Short mmCIF file of C-alpha atoms and ligand atoms in Angstrom, two decimals:
data_model
loop_
_atom_site.label_atom_id
_atom_site.label_comp_id
_atom_site.label_asym_id
_atom_site.label_seq_id
_atom_site.Cartn_x
_atom_site.Cartn_y
_atom_site.Cartn_z
CA MET A 1 77.25 105.50 94.95
CA ALA A 2 80.80 106.81 94.18
CA ARG A 3 83.47 105.44 92.29
CA ILE A 4 86.55 105.31 94.67
CA ALA A 5 90.27 104.38 93.57
CA PHE A 6 92.12 102.98 96.58
CA ILE A 7 95.90 102.60 96.45
CA GLY A 8 97.50 100.71 99.28
CA LEU A 9 95.75 97.76 100.54
CA GLY A 10 97.76 96.54 103.55
CA ASN A 11 96.90 96.25 107.12
CA MET A 12 95.25 99.43 107.35
CA GLY A 13 93.97 100.08 103.82
CA GLY A 14 92.50 96.64 103.33
CA GLY A 15 89.85 97.12 106.09
CA MET A 16 89.34 100.76 105.08
CA ALA A 17 88.49 99.83 101.48
CA ALA A 18 86.19 96.97 102.66
CA ASN A 19 84.27 99.54 104.66
CA LEU A 20 83.85 101.73 101.53
CA VAL A 21 82.50 98.67 99.69
CA LYS A 22 80.06 98.05 102.73
CA ALA A 23 78.63 101.52 102.29
CA GLY A 24 77.72 100.88 98.70
CA HIS A 25 80.61 102.46 96.80
CA GLU A 26 82.43 101.01 93.93
CA VAL A 27 86.13 100.75 94.87
CA ALA A 28 88.91 100.12 92.35
CA ALA A 29 91.79 98.77 94.01
CA PHE A 30 95.43 98.71 93.41
CA ASP A 31 98.37 97.39 95.66
CA LEU A 32 101.93 95.93 94.76
CA SER A 33 101.23 93.00 96.88
CA PRO A 34 99.24 89.98 95.25
CA GLN A 35 98.13 88.95 98.97
CA ALA A 36 96.70 92.49 99.33
CA LEU A 37 94.87 92.30 96.13
CA ASP A 38 93.53 88.94 96.86
CA ARG A 39 91.94 90.22 99.97
CA ALA A 40 90.63 93.23 98.45
CA LYS A 41 88.96 91.23 95.81
CA ALA A 42 87.33 88.93 98.58
CA ASN A 43 86.24 92.11 100.24
CA GLY A 44 84.11 93.13 97.13
CA CYS A 45 86.72 95.57 95.40
CA THR A 46 87.40 95.72 91.73
CA LEU A 47 91.08 95.01 90.86
CA ALA A 48 92.96 97.46 88.72
CA ALA A 49 95.98 96.58 86.59
CA ASP A 50 97.94 99.68 88.10
CA ALA A 51 97.53 102.79 89.96
CA ALA A 52 96.78 104.53 86.83
CA GLU A 53 94.08 102.49 85.75
CA ALA A 54 92.44 102.68 89.33
CA VAL A 55 92.43 106.51 89.33
CA LYS A 56 91.21 107.16 85.70
CA GLY A 57 87.22 108.12 86.23
CA ALA A 58 87.29 107.91 89.81
CA ASP A 59 85.24 110.33 91.86
CA SER A 60 87.47 110.23 94.83
CA VAL A 61 91.10 108.62 95.39
CA VAL A 62 92.17 107.34 98.62
CA THR A 63 95.92 106.16 99.40
CA MET A 64 96.99 104.35 102.47
CA LEU A 65 100.80 103.80 101.75
CA PRO A 66 103.83 103.20 104.13
CA ALA A 67 105.88 106.50 104.02
CA GLY A 68 106.29 109.83 102.28
CA LYS A 69 108.61 108.62 99.39
CA HIS A 70 105.89 106.12 98.42
CA VAL A 71 103.13 108.79 98.63
CA ALA A 72 105.37 111.42 96.36
CA ALA A 73 105.95 108.82 93.71
CA VAL A 74 102.35 107.33 93.54
CA TYR A 75 100.88 111.08 93.21
CA ALA A 76 103.67 112.16 90.71
CA ASP A 77 103.33 109.03 88.51
CA SER A 78 99.95 108.02 88.52
CA VAL A 79 97.32 110.10 90.75
CA ILE A 80 98.08 113.57 89.61
CA PRO A 81 98.36 112.66 85.72
CA ASN A 82 95.27 110.69 85.78
CA ALA A 83 92.79 112.21 88.25
CA SER A 84 89.44 113.88 87.13
CA LYS A 85 89.49 117.45 87.60
CA ASP A 86 86.54 117.23 90.07
CA ALA A 87 87.89 114.29 92.05
CA ILE A 88 88.97 114.49 95.83
CA LEU A 89 92.32 113.27 96.62
CA MET A 90 92.78 111.95 100.12
CA ASP A 91 96.11 110.77 101.45
CA CYS A 92 95.38 108.86 104.88
CA SER A 93 99.12 107.44 105.22
CA THR A 94 101.25 108.95 108.12
CA ILE A 95 104.03 110.92 106.51
CA ASP A 96 106.28 113.80 106.99
CA VAL A 97 104.57 117.25 107.08
CA ALA A 98 106.95 118.68 104.35
CA THR A 99 106.23 115.77 101.76
CA ALA A 100 102.48 116.08 102.36
CA ARG A 101 102.57 119.95 101.78
CA ALA A 102 104.69 119.53 98.64
CA VAL A 103 102.42 116.78 97.17
CA GLU A 104 99.30 118.97 97.99
CA ALA A 105 100.87 121.82 96.24
CA GLN A 106 101.63 119.75 93.09
CA ALA A 107 97.96 118.42 93.02
CA ALA A 108 96.76 122.15 93.34
CA ASP A 109 98.89 123.32 90.36
CA ALA A 110 97.26 120.68 88.53
CA GLY A 111 93.94 122.08 89.26
CA LEU A 112 93.11 119.09 91.78
CA ALA A 113 91.72 119.18 95.50
CA MET A 114 93.66 117.16 97.81
CA VAL A 115 93.67 116.54 101.65
CA ASP A 116 96.17 114.82 103.99
CA ALA A 117 93.89 112.65 106.40
CA PRO A 118 96.15 110.55 108.56
CA VAL A 119 94.33 108.34 111.16
CA SER A 120 94.47 107.46 114.77
CA GLY A 121 93.34 103.84 115.52
CA GLY A 122 95.19 100.66 114.49
CA ILE A 123 94.14 97.67 112.43
CA ALA A 124 91.29 96.81 114.57
CA ALA A 125 89.71 100.22 114.06
CA ALA A 126 90.30 100.16 110.39
CA ASP A 127 88.42 96.99 110.22
CA ALA A 128 85.57 98.13 112.33
CA GLY A 129 85.14 101.67 110.53
CA THR A 130 86.11 103.46 113.88
CA LEU A 131 89.19 105.49 112.95
CA THR A 132 89.79 109.16 113.72
CA PHE A 133 90.62 111.30 110.70
CA MET A 134 92.71 114.33 111.07
CA VAL A 135 92.44 116.37 107.88
CA GLY A 136 94.40 119.16 106.49
CA GLY A 137 93.42 121.10 103.46
CA SER A 138 91.08 123.84 102.11
CA LYS A 139 87.45 123.89 103.65
CA ASP A 140 86.12 122.97 100.13
CA GLY A 141 88.42 119.90 100.19
CA PHE A 142 87.46 119.00 103.59
CA ALA A 143 83.76 119.32 102.72
CA LYS A 144 84.35 116.78 99.75
CA ALA A 145 86.46 114.38 101.62
CA GLN A 146 84.18 114.16 104.68
CA PRO A 147 81.56 112.20 103.46
CA ILE A 148 83.90 109.45 102.14
CA LEU A 149 86.13 109.40 105.29
CA GLU A 150 82.95 109.27 107.58
CA LYS A 151 82.32 105.60 106.01
CA MET A 152 85.72 104.60 107.45
CA GLY A 153 85.81 106.25 110.85
CA LYS A 154 83.91 107.63 113.91
CA ALA A 155 85.38 111.13 113.69
CA VAL A 156 86.51 113.41 110.93
CA ILE A 157 88.11 116.58 112.33
CA HIS A 158 89.52 119.35 110.10
CA ALA A 159 92.80 120.39 111.59
CA GLY A 160 93.44 123.43 109.20
CA ASP A 161 95.40 123.90 106.08
CA ALA A 162 97.62 121.40 104.03
CA GLY A 163 99.74 119.48 106.22
CA ALA A 164 97.96 120.16 109.36
CA GLY A 165 96.35 116.70 109.59
CA GLN A 166 100.01 115.35 109.53
CA ALA A 167 101.16 117.81 112.12
CA ALA A 168 98.17 116.96 114.51
CA LYS A 169 99.06 113.33 114.08
CA ILE A 170 102.72 113.30 114.99
CA CYS A 171 102.05 115.96 117.73
CA ASN A 172 99.58 113.49 119.17
CA ASN A 173 101.78 110.51 118.86
CA MET A 174 104.80 112.33 120.37
CA LEU A 175 102.92 113.00 123.34
CA LEU A 176 101.75 109.48 123.30
CA GLY A 177 105.29 108.07 123.14
CA ALA A 178 106.39 110.41 125.93
CA THR A 179 103.68 109.50 128.47
CA MET A 180 103.74 105.84 127.65
CA ALA A 181 107.62 105.90 128.34
CA ALA A 182 106.95 107.85 131.74
CA THR A 183 104.08 105.79 132.54
CA CYS A 184 106.37 102.57 132.36
CA GLU A 185 109.19 104.00 134.15
CA THR A 186 106.82 105.16 137.01
CA PHE A 187 105.36 101.75 137.47
CA ALA A 188 108.78 100.36 137.56
CA LEU A 189 109.83 102.77 140.08
CA ALA A 190 106.79 102.24 142.19
CA GLU A 191 107.25 98.60 142.26
CA LYS A 192 110.85 99.11 143.38
CA LEU A 193 109.54 101.46 146.33
CA GLY A 194 107.44 98.56 147.45
CA LEU A 195 104.00 99.71 146.03
CA ASP A 196 101.68 97.27 144.61
CA PRO A 197 101.13 98.05 140.96
CA GLN A 198 97.25 97.84 141.42
CA VAL A 199 97.14 100.14 144.37
CA PHE A 200 99.43 102.52 142.49
CA TYR A 201 96.92 102.42 139.46
CA ASP A 202 94.14 102.90 141.77
CA ILE A 203 95.65 106.01 143.25
CA SER A 204 97.35 107.55 140.33
CA SER A 205 94.59 107.00 137.78
CA LYS A 206 92.59 109.26 140.14
CA ALA A 207 95.23 111.74 140.91
CA SER A 208 97.24 114.42 138.85
CA GLY A 209 99.58 111.96 137.30
CA GLN A 210 96.60 110.27 135.32
CA SER A 211 97.03 110.01 131.43
CA TRP A 212 95.47 107.73 128.68
CA SER A 213 98.60 105.63 128.67
CA MET A 214 97.78 104.70 132.18
CA THR A 215 93.86 104.56 132.56
CA SER A 216 93.26 103.24 129.07
CA TYR A 217 96.33 101.26 127.92
CA CYS A 218 97.81 100.42 131.19
CA PRO A 219 101.18 98.79 130.31
CA VAL A 220 101.07 96.55 133.49
CA PRO A 221 99.50 93.30 132.85
CA GLY A 222 96.22 92.60 134.90
CA VAL A 223 96.15 96.36 136.00
CA GLY A 224 93.45 98.58 134.60
CA PRO A 225 91.35 97.74 131.78
CA GLU A 226 92.11 94.94 129.26
CA THR A 227 95.06 96.06 127.17
CA PRO A 228 97.84 94.24 125.00
CA ALA A 229 99.83 93.92 128.21
CA ASP A 230 97.31 91.18 129.06
CA ARG A 231 98.15 89.20 125.66
CA ASP A 232 101.88 89.51 126.11
CA TYR A 233 101.97 92.74 124.28
CA GLU A 234 100.92 91.25 121.11
CA GLY A 235 98.54 93.08 118.78
CA GLY A 236 97.82 96.87 119.59
CA PHE A 237 100.21 99.52 118.12
CA ALA A 238 103.50 98.02 117.18
CA ALA A 239 106.66 99.71 118.54
CA ALA A 240 108.16 100.10 115.04
CA LEU A 241 105.46 102.20 114.13
CA MET A 242 105.65 104.48 117.27
CA LEU A 243 109.23 104.92 116.43
CA LYS A 244 108.33 106.06 112.91
CA ASP A 245 105.87 108.46 114.18
CA LEU A 246 108.42 109.56 116.74
CA LYS A 247 110.98 110.21 113.84
CA LEU A 248 108.68 112.07 111.97
CA ALA A 249 107.92 114.44 114.95
CA MET A 250 111.60 114.98 115.68
CA GLU A 251 112.18 115.89 112.01
CA ALA A 252 109.29 117.95 112.02
CA ALA A 253 110.39 119.76 115.22
CA GLN A 254 114.12 120.39 113.78
CA ALA A 255 112.86 121.94 110.50
CA ALA A 256 110.46 124.19 112.82
CA GLY A 257 113.28 124.90 115.35
CA ALA A 258 110.96 123.62 118.25
CA TYR A 259 112.71 122.29 121.31
CA THR A 260 111.47 118.66 122.05
CA PRO A 261 113.52 116.95 124.79
CA MET A 262 111.04 114.62 126.15
CA GLY A 263 110.23 113.63 122.51
CA GLY A 264 113.76 113.21 121.81
CA GLU A 265 114.30 110.84 124.75
CA ALA A 266 111.05 108.80 123.87
CA GLU A 267 112.45 108.57 120.07
CA GLU A 268 116.02 107.11 121.69
CA LEU A 269 114.21 104.88 124.11
CA TYR A 270 112.04 103.32 121.31
CA GLN A 271 114.99 103.34 118.97
CA ARG A 272 116.91 100.97 121.57
CA PHE A 273 113.69 98.67 121.95
CA VAL A 274 113.32 98.10 118.33
CA ASP A 275 116.98 97.55 117.90
CA ARG A 276 116.82 94.71 120.67
CA GLY A 277 113.97 93.04 118.76
CA GLY A 278 110.86 94.72 119.98
CA ALA A 279 109.65 96.26 116.60
CA GLY A 280 106.55 93.96 116.36
CA LYS A 281 105.51 94.00 119.93
CA ASP A 282 102.87 96.53 121.31
CA PHE A 283 104.60 100.12 122.18
CA SER A 284 103.61 99.55 125.64
CA ALA A 285 106.03 96.46 125.79
CA ILE A 286 108.85 98.90 126.37
CA ILE A 287 108.05 98.57 130.20
CA LYS A 288 110.04 95.33 129.79
CA MET A 289 113.05 97.08 128.53
CA ILE A 290 112.84 99.83 131.19
CA ASP A 291 112.92 97.24 133.85
CA ASP A 292 115.79 95.49 132.36
CA THR A 293 117.66 98.67 131.88
CA TRP A 294 117.41 99.39 135.61
CA LYS A 295 118.77 95.84 136.47
CA ALA A 296 121.69 96.49 134.24
CA PRO A 297 122.24 100.23 134.37
CA ASP A 298 125.64 99.99 132.72
CA GLU A 299 124.22 98.66 129.55
CA GLY A 300 123.47 100.86 126.62
P1 LIG B 1 101.34 98.10 105.18
O1 LIG B 1 102.73 98.11 104.91
O2 LIG B 1 100.66 96.92 105.76
O3 LIG B 1 100.41 98.43 104.00
C1 LIG B 1 100.91 99.27 102.96
C2 LIG B 1 100.51 98.85 101.62
O4 LIG B 1 101.05 99.70 100.44
C3 LIG B 1 101.22 97.36 101.31
O5 LIG B 1 100.35 96.49 101.01
C4 LIG B 1 102.17 97.85 100.08
O6 LIG B 1 102.29 96.69 99.12
C5 LIG B 1 101.52 99.14 99.36
N1 LIG B 1 102.20 99.77 98.85
C6 LIG B 1 103.61 100.21 98.83
N2 LIG B 1 103.84 100.85 97.89
C7 LIG B 1 103.04 100.87 96.83
C8 LIG B 1 102.81 101.41 95.73
N3 LIG B 1 103.78 102.25 94.95
N4 LIG B 1 101.86 101.18 94.94
C9 LIG B 1 100.63 100.49 95.41
N5 LIG B 1 100.85 99.96 96.88
C10 LIG B 1 101.87 100.10 97.41
O7 LIG B 1 101.02 99.45 106.26
P2 LIG B 1 99.83 99.75 107.12
O8 LIG B 1 100.26 99.30 108.57
O9 LIG B 1 98.60 99.51 106.60
O10 LIG B 1 100.13 101.27 107.24
C11 LIG B 1 99.75 102.19 106.13
C12 LIG B 1 100.05 103.55 106.89
O11 LIG B 1 99.15 103.98 107.92
C13 LIG B 1 101.34 103.80 107.34
O12 LIG B 1 101.62 105.34 106.85
C14 LIG B 1 101.18 103.65 108.83
O13 LIG B 1 102.16 104.79 109.40
C15 LIG B 1 99.90 104.30 109.09
N6 LIG B 1 99.16 104.01 110.21
C16 LIG B 1 99.43 102.44 110.54
C17 LIG B 1 98.68 102.06 111.83
C18 LIG B 1 98.72 100.53 112.20
O14 LIG B 1 98.42 100.38 113.33
N7 LIG B 1 99.25 99.59 111.34
C19 LIG B 1 97.87 102.79 112.63
C20 LIG B 1 97.86 104.39 112.17
C21 LIG B 1 98.43 104.76 110.94
#
């Protein structure tokens, strides 16, 4: 049994910490939100008065925070000054590559092993312990992190050196955002050309236009496997989070000098959808805006 500090017990972290408790670990939890702490306590975590108290004496530290600025502050103020020298630090938040690398360098300067380990899979996967972790860091850091991450996920993959987990995450999600937008506009065009959506699905899902966005996450209600489209686009992966990941991808592309026109277009579309009130809807709901846009092409 390991003693694990867990900081950030929101939608994702709450379920992840509960799975560490279920695996027999002692979890010291801290979050700024009293509701998050109540849930952590009900799930068997021990509550810490602050992040520093959670980290002191822990064998492992897991963080699941909103963005890079939260991660940078929590590591600089609480984690790095208080962590044991042989502890493994794992940041599972989705953040920008530059901050991930900078925080990992600060940890290394203090003689601490740290990995970035963002996840694929949403709240249901966090609760079920079926996340996929993309891990950036040294081989030794990965070897120490793997047994802990395995208790929260179905796959733990070493992506490369510091920041490589974040790079893999945003590249994957840029591809997902672009293919979802393309899938939505294709269904809208197919319908306008008189094709039945089910018939088009049957053809394209077996032809060269096939993608995960079509066959596993079809944005058209009643077509393909059950998806958020069948629940009025509730649940699933919120459009606001897709927009966050696309912004991170565009920021990274700019810093690396990469030309990403499709990612840029996807970012613009999701920004427009979020501005029109779609933030909390599943990201496949962008099909509704694409349909509307075509009905009113002069808008936006
Ligand atoms: P969330 O907002 O529900 O949870 C974040 C938690 O961090 C909150 O409870 C907040 O109170 C806490 N927090 C913020 N600052 C803190 C601090 N200084 N000290 C302690 N706690 C602090 O967000 P979430 O949906 O759980 O997402 C967490 C991360 O996971 C994000 O980076 C997100 O992009 C990523 N992610 C989310 C999903 C998803 O479907 N929700 C999927 C994949 C990845």
